[in-house]
């Protein structure tokens, strides 16, 4: 680790929010980034699940996506209390204008990005995400392409853009520390 990427040298006075597509690795990268920076980690999807005592899939099934999105908006608002911590958000969270404005205004936002091929290979065969549940790899690719074209222009509003692709998480964390250090 170079001096420039020394986590001790990075001073954090606001929440760090990871945004980006499902499958990009926000949770695993976020956990390790939080460890490196000695900050608490929180995942907005897990908070929603804990608050409703249901999995995301169950919330979608029982109450519908709109209900989930409202819970997501409220949970992120609660987490954005000014305390420095690393927050991984669900892939759709940043589409909500209120959530987006809050994150852009009060946090350091990082768009974690990867090519569609990388996302498909990570997501194919994993059925727990409601938007791609039971879909084949080809169907997942189609769905992701639609989501990417809708979402990337919004994700691009984040303070920083870090491409993870299939490189080891350690390298992605190095890249994030570097952008944080450079302001
Ligand atoms: C979603 C992404 C999921 C979860 C929900 C909807 C999305 O989170 O919030 O299934 O709209 O992209 P991850 O990005 O952590 O998979």
CSV table of N, CA and C in Angstrom, one decimal, residues 22-97:
chain,number,residue,atom,x,y,z
A,22,UNK,N,-26.9,-3.8,-9.0
A,22,UNK,CA,-26.9,-5.1,-8.2
A,22,UNK,C,-25.8,-6.0,-8.8
A,23,UNK,N,-25.1,-6.7,-7.9
A,23,UNK,CA,-24.0,-7.6,-8.4
A,23,UNK,C,-22.6,-7.0,-8.5
A,24,UNK,N,-22.6,-5.6,-8.3
A,24,UNK,CA,-21.3,-5.0,-8.5
A,24,UNK,C,-20.3,-5.2,-7.3
A,25,UNK,N,-20.9,-5.5,-6.2
A,25,UNK,CA,-20.1,-5.8,-5.0
A,25,UNK,C,-20.1,-4.7,-3.9
A,26,UNK,N,-21.2,-3.9,-3.9
A,26,UNK,CA,-21.3,-2.8,-2.9
A,26,UNK,C,-21.2,-3.3,-1.5
A,27,UNK,N,-21.8,-4.5,-1.2
A,27,UNK,CA,-21.8,-4.9,0.2
A,27,UNK,C,-20.4,-5.5,0.6
A,28,UNK,N,-19.8,-6.3,-0.3
A,28,UNK,CA,-18.5,-6.9,0.1
A,28,UNK,C,-17.4,-5.8,0.1
A,29,UNK,N,-17.5,-5.0,-0.9
A,29,UNK,CA,-16.4,-3.9,-1.0
A,29,UNK,C,-16.7,-2.9,0.2
A,30,UNK,N,-17.9,-2.6,0.4
A,30,UNK,CA,-18.3,-1.7,1.5
A,30,UNK,C,-17.8,-2.1,2.9
A,31,UNK,N,-18.0,-3.4,3.2
A,31,UNK,CA,-17.6,-4.0,4.4
A,31,UNK,C,-16.1,-3.8,4.6
A,32,UNK,N,-15.3,-4.2,3.6
A,32,UNK,CA,-13.9,-4.1,3.6
A,32,UNK,C,-13.3,-2.7,3.7
A,33,UNK,N,-14.0,-1.8,3.0
A,33,UNK,CA,-13.7,-0.4,3.0
A,33,UNK,C,-13.8,0.1,4.4
A,34,UNK,N,-15.0,-0.2,5.0
A,34,UNK,CA,-15.3,0.3,6.4
A,34,UNK,C,-14.2,-0.2,7.3
A,35,UNK,N,-13.8,-1.5,7.2
A,35,UNK,CA,-12.7,-2.0,8.0
A,35,UNK,C,-11.4,-1.3,7.8
A,36,UNK,N,-11.1,-1.0,6.6
A,36,UNK,CA,-9.8,-0.3,6.3
A,36,UNK,C,-9.8,1.1,6.9
A,37,UNK,N,-11.0,1.7,6.9
A,37,UNK,CA,-11.1,3.1,7.4
A,37,UNK,C,-11.5,3.2,8.9
A,38,UNK,N,-11.7,2.0,9.5
A,38,UNK,CA,-12.1,1.9,10.9
A,38,UNK,C,-13.4,2.6,11.1
A,39,UNK,N,-14.4,2.4,10.2
A,39,UNK,CA,-15.7,3.0,10.3
A,39,UNK,C,-16.7,1.9,10.4
A,40,UNK,N,-17.9,2.2,11.0
A,40,UNK,CA,-19.0,1.3,10.9
A,40,UNK,C,-19.5,1.1,9.5
A,41,UNK,N,-20.0,-0.1,9.3
A,41,UNK,CA,-20.6,-0.4,7.9
A,41,UNK,C,-22.1,-0.7,8.1
A,42,UNK,N,-22.9,-0.3,7.1
A,42,UNK,CA,-24.3,-0.6,7.1
A,42,UNK,C,-24.8,-0.8,5.7
A,43,UNK,N,-25.7,-1.7,5.5
A,43,UNK,CA,-26.2,-2.0,4.2
A,43,UNK,C,-27.7,-1.7,4.2
A,44,UNK,N,-28.1,-0.8,3.3
A,44,UNK,CA,-29.5,-0.4,3.4
A,44,UNK,C,-30.5,-1.5,3.2
A,45,UNK,N,-30.2,-2.5,2.3
A,45,UNK,CA,-31.1,-3.6,2.2
A,45,UNK,C,-31.3,-4.4,3.5
A,46,UNK,N,-30.2,-4.6,4.2
A,46,UNK,CA,-30.2,-5.4,5.4
A,46,UNK,C,-31.1,-4.6,6.5
A,47,UNK,N,-30.9,-3.3,6.5
A,47,UNK,CA,-31.7,-2.5,7.4
A,47,UNK,C,-33.2,-2.6,7.1
A,48,UNK,N,-33.5,-2.6,5.8
A,48,UNK,CA,-35.0,-2.7,5.5
A,48,UNK,C,-35.5,-4.1,5.9
A,49,UNK,N,-34.7,-5.1,5.7
A,49,UNK,CA,-35.1,-6.4,6.1
A,49,UNK,C,-35.3,-6.5,7.6
A,50,UNK,N,-34.3,-5.9,8.3
A,50,UNK,CA,-34.4,-6.0,9.8
A,50,UNK,C,-35.6,-5.2,10.3
A,51,UNK,N,-35.9,-4.1,9.7
A,51,UNK,CA,-37.0,-3.3,10.1
A,51,UNK,C,-38.4,-3.9,9.8
A,52,UNK,N,-38.4,-4.7,8.8
A,52,UNK,CA,-39.7,-5.3,8.4
A,52,UNK,C,-39.8,-6.8,8.8
A,53,UNK,N,-38.7,-7.3,9.3
A,53,UNK,CA,-38.6,-8.8,9.6
A,53,UNK,C,-38.9,-9.6,8.4
A,54,UNK,N,-38.6,-9.2,7.2
A,54,UNK,CA,-38.9,-9.9,6.0
A,54,UNK,C,-37.7,-9.8,5.1
A,55,UNK,N,-37.5,-10.8,4.2
A,55,UNK,CA,-36.4,-10.6,3.2
A,55,UNK,C,-36.9,-9.6,2.1
A,56,UNK,N,-36.0,-9.1,1.3
A,56,UNK,CA,-36.4,-8.2,0.2
A,56,UNK,C,-37.4,-8.9,-0.7
A,57,UNK,N,-37.1,-10.2,-1.0
A,57,UNK,CA,-38.0,-10.9,-1.9
A,57,UNK,C,-39.4,-11.0,-1.3
A,58,UNK,N,-39.5,-11.2,0.0
A,58,UNK,CA,-40.8,-11.3,0.7
A,58,UNK,C,-41.5,-9.9,0.6
A,59,UNK,N,-40.8,-8.9,0.8
A,59,UNK,CA,-41.4,-7.5,0.8
A,59,UNK,C,-42.0,-7.3,-0.6
A,60,UNK,N,-41.2,-7.6,-1.6
A,60,UNK,CA,-41.7,-7.4,-3.0
A,60,UNK,C,-42.9,-8.2,-3.2
A,61,UNK,N,-42.9,-9.5,-2.7
A,61,UNK,CA,-44.0,-10.4,-3.0
A,61,UNK,C,-45.3,-9.9,-2.2
A,62,UNK,N,-45.1,-9.6,-1.0
A,62,UNK,CA,-46.3,-9.3,-0.1
A,62,UNK,C,-46.8,-7.9,-0.3
A,63,UNK,N,-45.9,-7.0,-0.5
A,63,UNK,CA,-46.4,-5.5,-0.5
A,63,UNK,C,-46.1,-4.8,-1.8
A,64,UNK,N,-45.2,-5.4,-2.7
A,64,UNK,CA,-44.9,-4.7,-4.0
A,64,UNK,C,-43.7,-3.9,-3.9
A,65,UNK,N,-43.2,-3.5,-5.1
A,65,UNK,CA,-42.0,-2.8,-5.2
A,65,UNK,C,-42.1,-1.3,-4.6
A,66,UNK,N,-43.3,-0.7,-4.8
A,66,UNK,CA,-43.4,0.7,-4.4
A,66,UNK,C,-43.3,0.8,-2.9
A,67,UNK,N,-43.8,-0.2,-2.2
A,67,UNK,CA,-43.7,-0.3,-0.7
A,67,UNK,C,-42.2,-0.4,-0.3
A,68,UNK,N,-41.5,-1.3,-1.0
A,68,UNK,CA,-40.1,-1.5,-0.8
A,68,UNK,C,-39.3,-0.2,-1.0
A,69,UNK,N,-39.6,0.5,-2.1
A,69,UNK,CA,-38.9,1.7,-2.4
A,69,UNK,C,-39.2,2.8,-1.4
A,70,UNK,N,-40.4,2.8,-0.8
A,70,UNK,CA,-40.6,3.8,0.2
A,70,UNK,C,-39.8,3.5,1.5
A,71,UNK,N,-39.8,2.2,1.8
A,71,UNK,CA,-39.0,1.8,3.0
A,71,UNK,C,-37.5,2.1,2.8
A,72,UNK,N,-37.0,1.9,1.5
A,72,UNK,CA,-35.6,2.2,1.2
A,72,UNK,C,-35.3,3.7,1.4
A,73,UNK,N,-36.3,4.5,0.9
A,73,UNK,CA,-36.1,6.0,1.1
A,73,UNK,C,-36.0,6.3,2.5
A,74,UNK,N,-36.9,5.8,3.4
A,74,UNK,CA,-36.9,6.1,4.8
A,74,UNK,C,-35.7,5.6,5.5
A,75,UNK,N,-35.3,4.4,5.2
A,75,UNK,CA,-34.1,3.8,5.9
A,75,UNK,C,-32.8,4.7,5.5
A,76,UNK,N,-32.7,5.0,4.3
A,76,UNK,CA,-31.5,5.8,3.9
A,76,UNK,C,-31.5,7.2,4.6
A,77,UNK,N,-32.7,7.8,4.6
A,77,UNK,CA,-32.8,9.1,5.3
A,77,UNK,C,-32.4,9.0,6.8
A,78,UNK,N,-32.8,7.9,7.4
A,78,UNK,CA,-32.4,7.6,8.8
A,78,UNK,C,-30.9,7.4,8.9
A,79,UNK,N,-30.3,6.7,8.0
A,79,UNK,CA,-28.8,6.4,8.1
A,79,UNK,C,-28.0,7.6,7.8
A,80,UNK,N,-28.6,8.6,7.1
A,80,UNK,CA,-27.8,9.8,6.7
A,80,UNK,C,-27.9,10.8,7.9
A,81,UNK,N,-27.3,10.5,9.0
A,81,UNK,CA,-27.4,11.3,10.2
A,81,UNK,C,-26.1,12.1,10.4
A,82,UNK,N,-25.3,12.2,9.4
A,82,UNK,CA,-24.1,13.0,9.4
A,82,UNK,C,-22.9,12.2,10.0
A,83,UNK,N,-23.2,11.0,10.6
A,83,UNK,CA,-22.0,10.3,11.2
A,83,UNK,C,-21.2,9.6,10.1
A,84,UNK,N,-19.9,9.7,10.2
A,84,UNK,CA,-19.1,9.0,9.2
A,84,UNK,C,-19.3,7.5,9.3
A,85,UNK,N,-19.7,6.9,8.3
A,85,UNK,CA,-19.8,5.4,8.2
A,85,UNK,C,-19.9,5.1,6.7
A,86,UNK,N,-19.7,3.8,6.4
A,86,UNK,CA,-19.8,3.4,5.0
A,86,UNK,C,-21.2,2.8,4.8
A,87,UNK,N,-22.0,3.3,3.8
A,87,UNK,CA,-23.3,2.8,3.6
A,87,UNK,C,-23.4,2.2,2.2
A,88,UNK,N,-23.7,0.9,2.1
A,88,UNK,CA,-24.0,0.3,0.8
A,88,UNK,C,-25.5,0.4,0.5
A,89,UNK,N,-25.9,0.9,-0.6
A,89,UNK,CA,-27.3,1.1,-0.9
A,89,UNK,C,-27.7,0.0,-2.0
A,90,UNK,N,-29.0,-0.3,-2.0
A,90,UNK,CA,-29.5,-1.2,-3.0
A,90,UNK,C,-29.4,-0.5,-4.4
A,91,UNK,N,-29.4,-1.2,-5.5
A,91,UNK,CA,-29.1,-0.7,-6.8
A,91,UNK,C,-30.1,0.4,-7.3
A,92,UNK,N,-31.3,0.3,-6.7
A,92,UNK,CA,-32.4,1.3,-7.2
A,92,UNK,C,-32.5,2.5,-6.3
A,93,UNK,N,-31.8,2.5,-5.2
A,93,UNK,CA,-32.0,3.6,-4.2
A,93,UNK,C,-31.7,5.0,-4.8
A,94,UNK,N,-30.7,5.1,-5.6
A,94,UNK,CA,-30.3,6.4,-6.1
A,94,UNK,C,-31.2,7.0,-7.1
A,95,UNK,N,-32.2,6.2,-7.5
A,95,UNK,CA,-33.2,6.7,-8.5
A,95,UNK,C,-34.2,7.6,-7.9
A,96,UNK,N,-34.4,7.5,-6.6
A,96,UNK,CA,-35.3,8.3,-5.9
A,96,UNK,C,-34.7,9.7,-5.7
A,97,UNK,N,-35.4,10.7,-6.2
A,97,UNK,CA,-34.8,12.1,-6.2
A,97,UNK,C,-34.5,12.6,-4.8
